[in-house]
Coordinates of C-alpha atoms in Angstrom, one line a residue:
M259 CA 60.2 -157.7 -33.7
M260 CA 57.2 -155.2 -33.6
V261 CA 54.8 -155.4 -36.4
E262 CA 52.8 -152.1 -37.3
F263 CA 49.3 -152.1 -38.7
D264 CA 47.1 -149.1 -39.5
L265 CA 43.7 -148.9 -40.9
R266 CA 42.6 -146.5 -43.8
F267 CA 39.4 -146.0 -45.5
Q268 CA 40.8 -145.0 -49.1
V269 CA 43.4 -147.0 -51.0
P270 CA 46.1 -144.9 -52.4
S271 CA 46.5 -145.0 -56.1
A272 CA 50.2 -145.9 -55.5
L273 CA 50.4 -148.7 -53.0
T274 CA 54.0 -150.0 -52.6
D275 CA 54.7 -153.4 -50.9
D276 CA 55.8 -151.4 -47.7
I277 CA 52.6 -149.5 -47.1
A278 CA 50.5 -152.8 -48.0
A279 CA 52.3 -154.8 -45.6
R280 CA 51.7 -152.5 -42.7
T281 CA 48.2 -150.8 -43.8
L282 CA 44.7 -152.5 -43.8
F283 CA 42.2 -150.7 -46.1
W284 CA 38.5 -150.6 -45.7
P285 CA 37.0 -148.3 -48.4
P286 CA 33.2 -147.7 -48.2
N287 CA 33.1 -149.0 -52.0
G288 CA 35.6 -151.2 -53.8
A289 CA 38.2 -153.5 -52.9
G290 CA 39.9 -153.5 -49.7
S291 CA 41.8 -155.6 -47.2
F292 CA 38.3 -157.5 -46.1
N293 CA 36.1 -160.2 -47.9
T294 CA 32.6 -158.6 -46.7
T295 CA 29.7 -156.5 -47.6
L296 CA 29.6 -154.4 -44.5
G297 CA 31.3 -150.6 -44.8
P298 CA 33.5 -149.5 -42.3
R299 CA 30.3 -148.0 -40.0
F300 CA 28.6 -151.3 -40.1
G301 CA 25.6 -149.4 -41.6
D302 CA 23.9 -152.5 -43.1
L303 CA 23.6 -153.9 -39.3
G304 CA 21.4 -151.2 -38.6
P305 CA 22.0 -147.9 -36.1
V306 CA 24.7 -149.6 -34.0
S307 CA 25.7 -147.4 -31.5
Q308 CA 29.0 -145.2 -32.1
A309 CA 31.4 -146.6 -29.3
N310 CA 30.3 -150.1 -30.2
I311 CA 31.3 -149.5 -34.1
D312 CA 34.4 -148.5 -32.7
L313 CA 34.9 -151.5 -30.6
L314 CA 34.1 -153.7 -33.8
R315 CA 36.6 -151.9 -36.0
L316 CA 39.0 -152.5 -33.2
A317 CA 38.2 -156.4 -33.2
A318 CA 38.4 -156.3 -37.0
I319 CA 42.0 -154.8 -37.1
V320 CA 42.9 -157.3 -34.3
Y321 CA 41.5 -160.1 -36.1
A322 CA 43.7 -158.9 -39.4
A323 CA 46.9 -158.4 -37.8
D324 CA 46.7 -161.8 -35.9
R325 CA 46.0 -163.6 -39.1
S326 CA 48.8 -161.7 -40.9
V327 CA 51.7 -162.5 -38.4
P328 CA 52.7 -166.5 -38.3
R329 CA 53.8 -167.6 -35.1
R330 CA 57.2 -169.3 -34.5
V331 CA 57.2 -173.0 -35.2
G332 CA 57.6 -175.0 -32.0
Q333 CA 56.4 -177.3 -29.2
V334 CA 54.4 -174.6 -27.8
N335 CA 51.5 -172.9 -29.5
W336 CA 51.5 -169.7 -27.7
T337 CA 54.8 -168.0 -28.6
R338 CA 54.6 -164.3 -28.5
R339 CA 54.4 -161.7 -31.2
T340 CA 54.2 -158.0 -30.7
F341 CA 51.6 -155.7 -32.4
E342 CA 51.5 -152.1 -32.5
L343 CA 48.0 -151.0 -33.9
T344 CA 46.6 -147.7 -35.0
V345 CA 42.8 -147.8 -34.6
P346 CA 40.6 -145.0 -36.1
V347 CA 38.0 -144.0 -34.0
H348 CA 34.9 -141.4 -33.7
D349 CA 36.5 -140.1 -30.3
S350 CA 39.7 -141.1 -29.2
T351 CA 39.7 -139.7 -25.7
P352 CA 37.4 -142.5 -24.1
W353 CA 39.2 -145.1 -25.9
T354 CA 42.7 -143.7 -25.1
A355 CA 41.9 -143.7 -21.3
V356 CA 41.2 -147.6 -21.3
G357 CA 44.0 -148.3 -23.9
G358 CA 46.2 -149.8 -21.1
D359 CA 43.4 -152.0 -19.9
L360 CA 42.4 -153.2 -23.7
E361 CA 46.3 -153.9 -24.3
A362 CA 46.3 -156.2 -21.1
L363 CA 42.9 -158.0 -22.1
L364 CA 44.6 -158.6 -25.9
D365 CA 47.7 -159.9 -24.3
F366 CA 45.6 -162.3 -22.3
L367 CA 43.4 -163.3 -25.1
S368 CA 46.1 -164.4 -27.9
G369 CA 49.3 -164.7 -25.4
D370 CA 50.9 -161.6 -27.6
T371 CA 51.9 -158.2 -26.9
W372 CA 49.7 -155.4 -28.1
H373 CA 50.2 -151.8 -28.3
L374 CA 47.2 -149.7 -29.2
S375 CA 46.8 -146.0 -30.4
F376 CA 43.6 -144.6 -31.0
R377 CA 43.2 -141.6 -33.9
R378 CA 40.0 -139.9 -34.3
T379 CA 38.9 -140.0 -37.7
R380 CA 36.1 -138.9 -39.8
V381 CA 34.8 -142.0 -41.9
P382 CA 33.2 -141.7 -45.0
R383 CA 29.3 -141.5 -45.1
E384 CA 27.3 -144.6 -45.4
H385 CA 23.8 -145.5 -45.6
I386 CA 22.3 -146.9 -42.1
S387 CA 19.6 -149.5 -42.5
E388 CA 16.6 -149.5 -40.1
D389 CA 16.9 -152.3 -37.3
S390 CA 16.0 -155.6 -38.7
Y391 CA 14.8 -157.0 -35.6
P392 CA 12.9 -154.9 -33.8
D393 CA 10.7 -157.5 -31.9
A394 CA 14.3 -158.9 -30.3
Q395 CA 14.7 -159.3 -26.8
R396 CA 17.9 -160.9 -26.4
V397 CA 21.0 -161.5 -29.0
V398 CA 22.6 -165.3 -28.9
L399 CA 26.1 -166.0 -30.5
M400 CA 26.0 -169.0 -33.0
S401 CA 29.0 -170.2 -34.5
G402 CA 27.7 -174.0 -35.7
G403 CA 29.7 -175.5 -32.7
A404 CA 27.6 -177.6 -30.0
D405 CA 28.0 -175.3 -27.3
S406 CA 26.6 -172.4 -29.4
A407 CA 23.8 -174.6 -30.7
T408 CA 23.0 -175.5 -27.1
G409 CA 22.6 -172.0 -26.4
A410 CA 20.4 -171.2 -29.3
F411 CA 18.3 -174.5 -28.1
K412 CA 17.9 -172.9 -25.0
A413 CA 17.0 -169.4 -26.1
R414 CA 14.3 -170.9 -28.4
S415 CA 13.1 -173.1 -25.2
L416 CA 12.4 -169.7 -23.5
S417 CA 9.8 -167.1 -24.3
D418 CA 11.9 -164.2 -25.3
T419 CA 12.0 -163.5 -29.3
H420 CA 15.8 -163.5 -30.1
V421 CA 18.4 -163.0 -33.0
L422 CA 21.0 -165.6 -33.4
V423 CA 24.4 -164.2 -34.9
S424 CA 26.7 -166.1 -36.5
H425 CA 30.2 -165.1 -38.2
V426 CA 31.0 -166.9 -41.5
G427 CA 34.6 -167.0 -41.9
A428 CA 34.8 -169.9 -44.1
T429 CA 32.0 -170.7 -46.6
S430 CA 31.6 -174.5 -45.2
I431 CA 30.3 -173.1 -42.0
S432 CA 27.4 -171.5 -43.6
P433 CA 25.3 -174.6 -44.1
I434 CA 26.1 -176.0 -40.8
Q435 CA 24.6 -172.8 -39.2
K436 CA 21.8 -172.7 -41.1
D437 CA 21.1 -176.5 -40.6
I438 CA 21.5 -176.2 -36.7
A439 CA 19.0 -173.4 -36.8
K440 CA 16.4 -175.1 -38.6
R441 CA 17.2 -178.4 -36.6
I442 CA 16.4 -176.3 -33.4
R443 CA 13.2 -174.8 -34.9
E444 CA 11.9 -178.4 -35.9
L445 CA 12.7 -179.4 -32.2
R446 CA 10.8 -176.6 -30.6
P447 CA 8.1 -175.8 -33.3
N448 CA 6.3 -173.9 -30.5
G449 CA 9.4 -171.9 -29.3
S450 CA 9.9 -168.3 -29.2
T451 CA 10.8 -166.7 -32.4
Q452 CA 14.5 -167.0 -33.7
H453 CA 15.9 -164.5 -36.2
H454 CA 19.2 -165.7 -37.5
E455 CA 22.0 -163.0 -39.0
Q456 CA 24.6 -164.8 -40.6
I457 CA 27.6 -162.1 -41.2
G458 CA 30.4 -162.7 -43.8
F459 CA 33.9 -161.3 -42.8
T460 CA 37.5 -162.4 -43.4
R461 CA 40.3 -160.8 -44.5
T462 CA 41.5 -161.0 -48.0
Q463 CA 44.4 -163.0 -49.0
E464 CA 45.9 -160.0 -51.0
Q465 CA 45.8 -156.4 -51.0
P466 CA 44.5 -154.1 -53.6
G467 CA 47.4 -154.1 -56.3
G468 CA 48.7 -157.8 -55.2
Y469 CA 50.6 -157.7 -52.2
K470 CA 50.0 -161.2 -50.6
F471 CA 49.3 -161.5 -47.0
R472 CA 51.0 -164.0 -44.9
N473 CA 48.9 -166.6 -43.1
E474 CA 48.7 -167.5 -39.3
R475 CA 45.9 -170.3 -38.8
S476 CA 45.7 -170.4 -34.9
T477 CA 43.6 -166.9 -35.1
R478 CA 43.0 -167.0 -31.6
T479 CA 41.0 -163.5 -32.0
R480 CA 38.8 -164.4 -34.3
S481 CA 35.9 -165.0 -31.4
F482 CA 36.9 -161.5 -30.2
L483 CA 35.6 -160.5 -33.5
F484 CA 32.5 -162.6 -33.4
L485 CA 32.0 -161.2 -29.7
A486 CA 32.1 -157.6 -31.1
F487 CA 29.5 -158.4 -34.1
G488 CA 27.2 -159.7 -31.3
L489 CA 27.6 -156.5 -29.4
A490 CA 26.9 -154.6 -32.2
I491 CA 23.8 -155.8 -32.9
A492 CA 22.8 -156.0 -29.3
S493 CA 23.6 -152.3 -28.8
I494 CA 20.9 -151.3 -31.3
K495 CA 18.3 -151.9 -28.5
R496 CA 20.6 -152.3 -25.5
L497 CA 19.9 -156.2 -25.4
P498 CA 21.6 -159.1 -23.3
L499 CA 24.0 -160.9 -25.5
W500 CA 24.8 -164.7 -24.6
I501 CA 28.1 -166.3 -25.5
P502 CA 27.2 -170.0 -24.8
E503 CA 30.3 -172.2 -24.1
N504 CA 30.7 -174.8 -21.2
G505 CA 32.6 -173.6 -18.2
F506 CA 35.2 -176.0 -18.2
A507 CA 36.7 -175.0 -21.7
S508 CA 36.1 -171.5 -20.6
L509 CA 38.4 -171.7 -17.6
N510 CA 41.2 -172.8 -19.8
P511 CA 43.4 -175.0 -17.6
P512 CA 46.9 -175.6 -19.0
L513 CA 47.4 -179.3 -20.1
G514 CA 50.7 -179.1 -19.4
P515 CA 53.8 -177.0 -17.8
D516 CA 54.8 -175.7 -21.0
Q517 CA 51.2 -174.7 -22.1
L518 CA 49.5 -171.4 -21.2
G519 CA 45.9 -172.8 -21.7
S520 CA 44.3 -176.0 -23.4
L521 CA 44.4 -174.6 -26.6
S522 CA 41.0 -173.6 -26.8
T523 CA 40.0 -169.9 -26.9
R524 CA 40.2 -167.7 -24.3
T525 CA 37.4 -165.4 -25.5
T526 CA 34.7 -167.2 -22.8
H527 CA 37.0 -166.9 -20.0
P528 CA 35.2 -165.4 -17.0
W529 CA 38.0 -163.0 -16.6
F530 CA 38.1 -161.9 -20.3
L531 CA 34.2 -161.4 -20.3
S532 CA 34.1 -159.6 -17.2
E533 CA 36.9 -157.3 -18.0
L534 CA 35.7 -156.6 -22.1
A535 CA 32.4 -155.5 -20.3
R536 CA 34.1 -153.2 -18.1
I537 CA 36.4 -151.6 -20.3
A538 CA 33.9 -151.5 -23.4
T539 CA 31.3 -149.6 -20.6
E540 CA 34.0 -146.8 -19.6
A541 CA 34.5 -146.5 -23.1
G542 CA 31.0 -145.7 -23.6
A543 CA 29.8 -149.1 -25.7
W544 CA 27.1 -151.5 -24.7
A545 CA 28.5 -154.6 -23.3
D546 CA 25.7 -156.6 -21.4
I547 CA 27.5 -160.2 -21.7
T548 CA 26.5 -163.5 -20.2
N549 CA 27.8 -167.1 -20.8
P550 CA 24.4 -169.2 -19.7
F551 CA 26.5 -172.5 -19.5
A552 CA 29.4 -171.0 -17.3
D553 CA 28.9 -173.3 -14.4
M554 CA 28.7 -176.5 -16.6
T555 CA 30.7 -179.0 -18.5
K556 CA 30.2 -179.7 -22.1
G557 CA 29.0 -183.4 -21.0
E558 CA 26.8 -181.7 -18.5
M559 CA 25.4 -179.4 -21.4
F560 CA 24.9 -182.4 -23.9
R561 CA 23.0 -184.1 -20.9
W562 CA 20.9 -181.2 -20.4
V563 CA 19.7 -181.0 -24.0
A564 CA 18.7 -184.7 -24.0
D565 CA 16.6 -184.1 -20.9
E566 CA 14.9 -181.1 -22.2
I567 CA 14.1 -182.6 -25.8
G568 CA 13.2 -185.9 -23.9
D569 CA 14.9 -188.0 -26.6
D570 CA 18.2 -189.1 -26.6
S571 CA 18.4 -190.2 -30.5
A572 CA 16.9 -186.6 -31.4
A573 CA 19.5 -184.8 -29.1
S574 CA 22.2 -187.0 -30.8
E575 CA 21.3 -186.2 -34.3
L576 CA 21.3 -182.4 -33.1
L577 CA 24.6 -182.4 -31.5
S578 CA 26.4 -184.6 -34.1
A579 CA 25.5 -182.0 -36.8
T580 CA 27.2 -179.6 -35.1
N581 CA 30.9 -178.6 -35.9
S582 CA 33.7 -178.4 -33.1
C583 CA 37.0 -179.2 -34.9
A584 CA 39.5 -176.3 -34.6
F585 CA 41.8 -178.2 -37.2
T586 CA 42.1 -175.8 -40.5
N587 CA 43.8 -177.7 -42.8
R588 CA 41.0 -180.4 -43.5
R589 CA 41.0 -179.8 -47.2
W590 CA 44.6 -180.5 -47.6
L591 CA 44.0 -183.8 -46.0
G592 CA 41.6 -185.0 -49.0
V593 CA 38.9 -185.1 -46.8
K594 CA 35.4 -182.9 -46.7
A595 CA 35.9 -179.2 -44.9
T596 CA 33.3 -180.2 -42.4
D597 CA 34.7 -183.5 -41.0
H598 CA 36.2 -183.4 -37.8
C599 CA 40.0 -184.3 -37.3
G600 CA 39.5 -185.9 -34.0
T601 CA 42.8 -184.7 -32.4
C602 CA 42.6 -181.4 -31.2
F603 CA 41.3 -180.1 -28.1
G604 CA 37.7 -179.3 -29.1
C605 CA 37.2 -182.8 -30.8
L606 CA 38.7 -184.5 -28.0
V607 CA 36.3 -182.6 -25.7
R608 CA 33.5 -183.1 -27.7
R609 CA 34.1 -187.1 -28.0
A610 CA 34.4 -187.1 -24.2
S611 CA 30.9 -185.1 -23.8
F612 CA 29.0 -187.5 -25.6
A613 CA 30.3 -190.5 -23.7
A614 CA 29.8 -188.5 -20.3
A615 CA 26.2 -187.8 -21.7
G616 CA 25.6 -191.0 -22.7
L617 CA 24.8 -190.2 -26.2
V618 CA 25.8 -191.5 -29.5
D619 CA 28.2 -189.5 -31.4
T620 CA 27.6 -190.0 -35.1
S621 CA 30.1 -187.2 -36.1
T622 CA 32.9 -188.1 -38.7
Y623 CA 36.3 -188.0 -37.2
V624 CA 39.1 -188.3 -39.9
I625 CA 41.7 -189.9 -37.2
D626 CA 39.4 -192.7 -37.2
A627 CA 39.7 -193.6 -40.8
P628 CA 42.6 -191.4 -42.3
P629 CA 42.3 -191.2 -46.2
S630 CA 46.2 -191.6 -46.3
D631 CA 49.5 -192.5 -44.2
K632 CA 50.7 -188.8 -44.7
A633 CA 47.2 -187.8 -43.0
A634 CA 47.5 -190.0 -40.4
Q635 CA 50.6 -189.1 -39.7
Q636 CA 49.8 -185.1 -39.4
L637 CA 47.0 -185.9 -37.1
Q638 CA 49.0 -187.9 -35.0
Q639 CA 51.8 -185.3 -34.7
A640 CA 49.3 -182.6 -33.9
S641 CA 47.1 -185.0 -31.5
L642 CA 46.5 -183.5 -28.1
L643 CA 45.7 -186.8 -26.8
P644 CA 49.0 -187.2 -24.9
S645 CA 48.6 -183.8 -23.3
I646 CA 45.0 -184.9 -22.1
R647 CA 46.5 -187.8 -20.6
G648 CA 49.0 -186.4 -18.8
F649 CA 46.6 -183.6 -17.7
V650 CA 44.1 -186.1 -16.3
S651 CA 46.7 -188.5 -15.0
R652 CA 48.4 -185.2 -12.8
G653 CA 45.0 -184.3 -11.5
I654 CA 43.7 -180.7 -10.9
R655 CA 46.2 -179.2 -8.4
V656 CA 45.4 -176.0 -6.2
G657 CA 48.3 -174.5 -7.6
D658 CA 46.5 -174.2 -11.0
I659 CA 43.4 -172.9 -9.4
A660 CA 45.7 -170.3 -7.8
A661 CA 47.3 -169.3 -11.0
M662 CA 44.1 -168.9 -13.0
K663 CA 43.0 -165.4 -13.5
L664 CA 39.3 -165.2 -12.0
P665 CA 37.1 -162.1 -11.9
A666 CA 35.8 -160.6 -8.6
G667 CA 33.3 -162.8 -7.2
Y668 CA 34.4 -166.1 -9.1
S669 CA 34.9 -168.8 -6.3
P670 CA 38.1 -170.5 -6.5
S671 CA 36.5 -173.6 -5.0
L672 CA 33.8 -173.6 -7.8
A673 CA 36.5 -173.5 -10.5
R674 CA 38.1 -176.2 -8.9
D675 CA 35.0 -178.4 -8.8
L676 CA 34.3 -177.6 -12.3
C677 CA 37.6 -178.5 -13.6
I678 CA 37.5 -181.9 -11.8
R679 CA 34.3 -182.7 -13.5
G680 CA 35.9 -181.7 -16.7
S681 CA 38.8 -183.4 -16.4
G682 CA 36.5 -186.7 -15.3
E683 CA 34.8 -186.5 -18.5
L684 CA 38.0 -186.1 -20.7
E685 CA 39.3 -189.4 -18.6
L686 CA 36.5 -191.3 -20.6
L687 CA 38.8 -190.8 -23.4
L688 CA 41.8 -193.0 -22.0

C-alpha cells in the first residue's frame, strides 16, 4: 500500500478527512500540522541558505510521514512501508536531478520505500532574523544522549567557539539537554565559548479541523530532521557540523539473520553521511558533516572522557546524567519519562560501555526494579538481550562486513576491527 503526503502552506477553509489524511499544513501563522514556532522559511533560525531550507523542509515531511504510518506488528522491526511525497522547494530542477539518490538514501535510513517529487513553490513571506551566533566556528549536534554529550565536551575542550544544536521532540528531554550543557561548562570552566540552540519541532496529534493522525513510534527518520536542523544553522556561515556517535553503533551491524540492523539509527552510518553530503551538495545545500568518533566504540568514548577530565567520578556523573533510551512508552509503565528501560539497544550498549570504561553507572534502569508485573513483562518481551547474546556468540564474520554498505575509502578491515571491539564490550553484559 502506497501512502501519499503533500505539504501546503495554507489550510483550506473546508478540510475533509481525505485531504487531512494525506496533506501536511505549515502556514506561516496559525495552527498547522507541526508543533513549532518556526515558519516554513525557518526565518527565526537566521539567514539559512535557500537549498538548506529546502533540505530541512524535506526532512520535516519525511519525519511527519514516518510518524503517521504505523508499521506492521511482527518479530522484525524493519517492516517496509511505501511513501510518495511531494516536496515544495524554491527550485525543483536541482532536487529532481538528485531525487533518485535521495530516495535510495531514505530507503536505507528507514527500511521503507520512498518516492519523491519536487514542486517549485512560492513560500509566504517571513521575517528573517540576524545570525544569532556570528562568532561560531563549528556546529555540534547535542541530543542529550551520552555520545552527543561526549561530542559537546570535546568541542568545549577545543579553542573554537561553537553552537550546540538540540532538537526537542519531547518536553522531558529539554531539561536534560540544558543540564548536560551546564555540566560541561562546569567541567571545562575555561573552555571555548559554547552557545546552545534548542529547537522544538514535532508533528501534531491532530490536524486543524480535528482529524487525528495515526502514530508510529519507531521514528527512524527523526535524526535526519535533527541533522537537517544542524546543517541549516551551519549553512549561515558555512561551518563544519559534528554529529557525534560511536562508530560501532554507526555501522549498525545486524544482531540476527532476520534483522537489517541493530535497531539503532542509521543516520550516522558512514555511507549515509557520505551520501547525504554528496547529494545535498549537488543540490546546492551546505553539507560539511563529520562524526568525530567514527573510529571509536562507546566504551572507548567513555574512557576518553574520564581520561580528559582526570576524574572517573566526575565522568561517571556527567555520562550518567545523559539519556540513551529508545523506549518511548515509559510514562505508561508508571515511571519517569527520564528513566531508562534497560532493555533496548541504546540502554544495553550504554550499560556495557560503562563496564568497558571501568566507570560507575548511576543511571536508573526500569528493568532493575519494575513498578509492576505488567511493566516487567513488557520490558522482557521487548528486550534485545537475547539478540545481543546470539550476536556475541556468533561472532563477527567476514560476510557481515562484506554485506555492509561502506563508503569509498572506508576499509573493511577497520570496520571488522571496530565491530569486534564493540562486540567485546557487549559481551560484558552476558
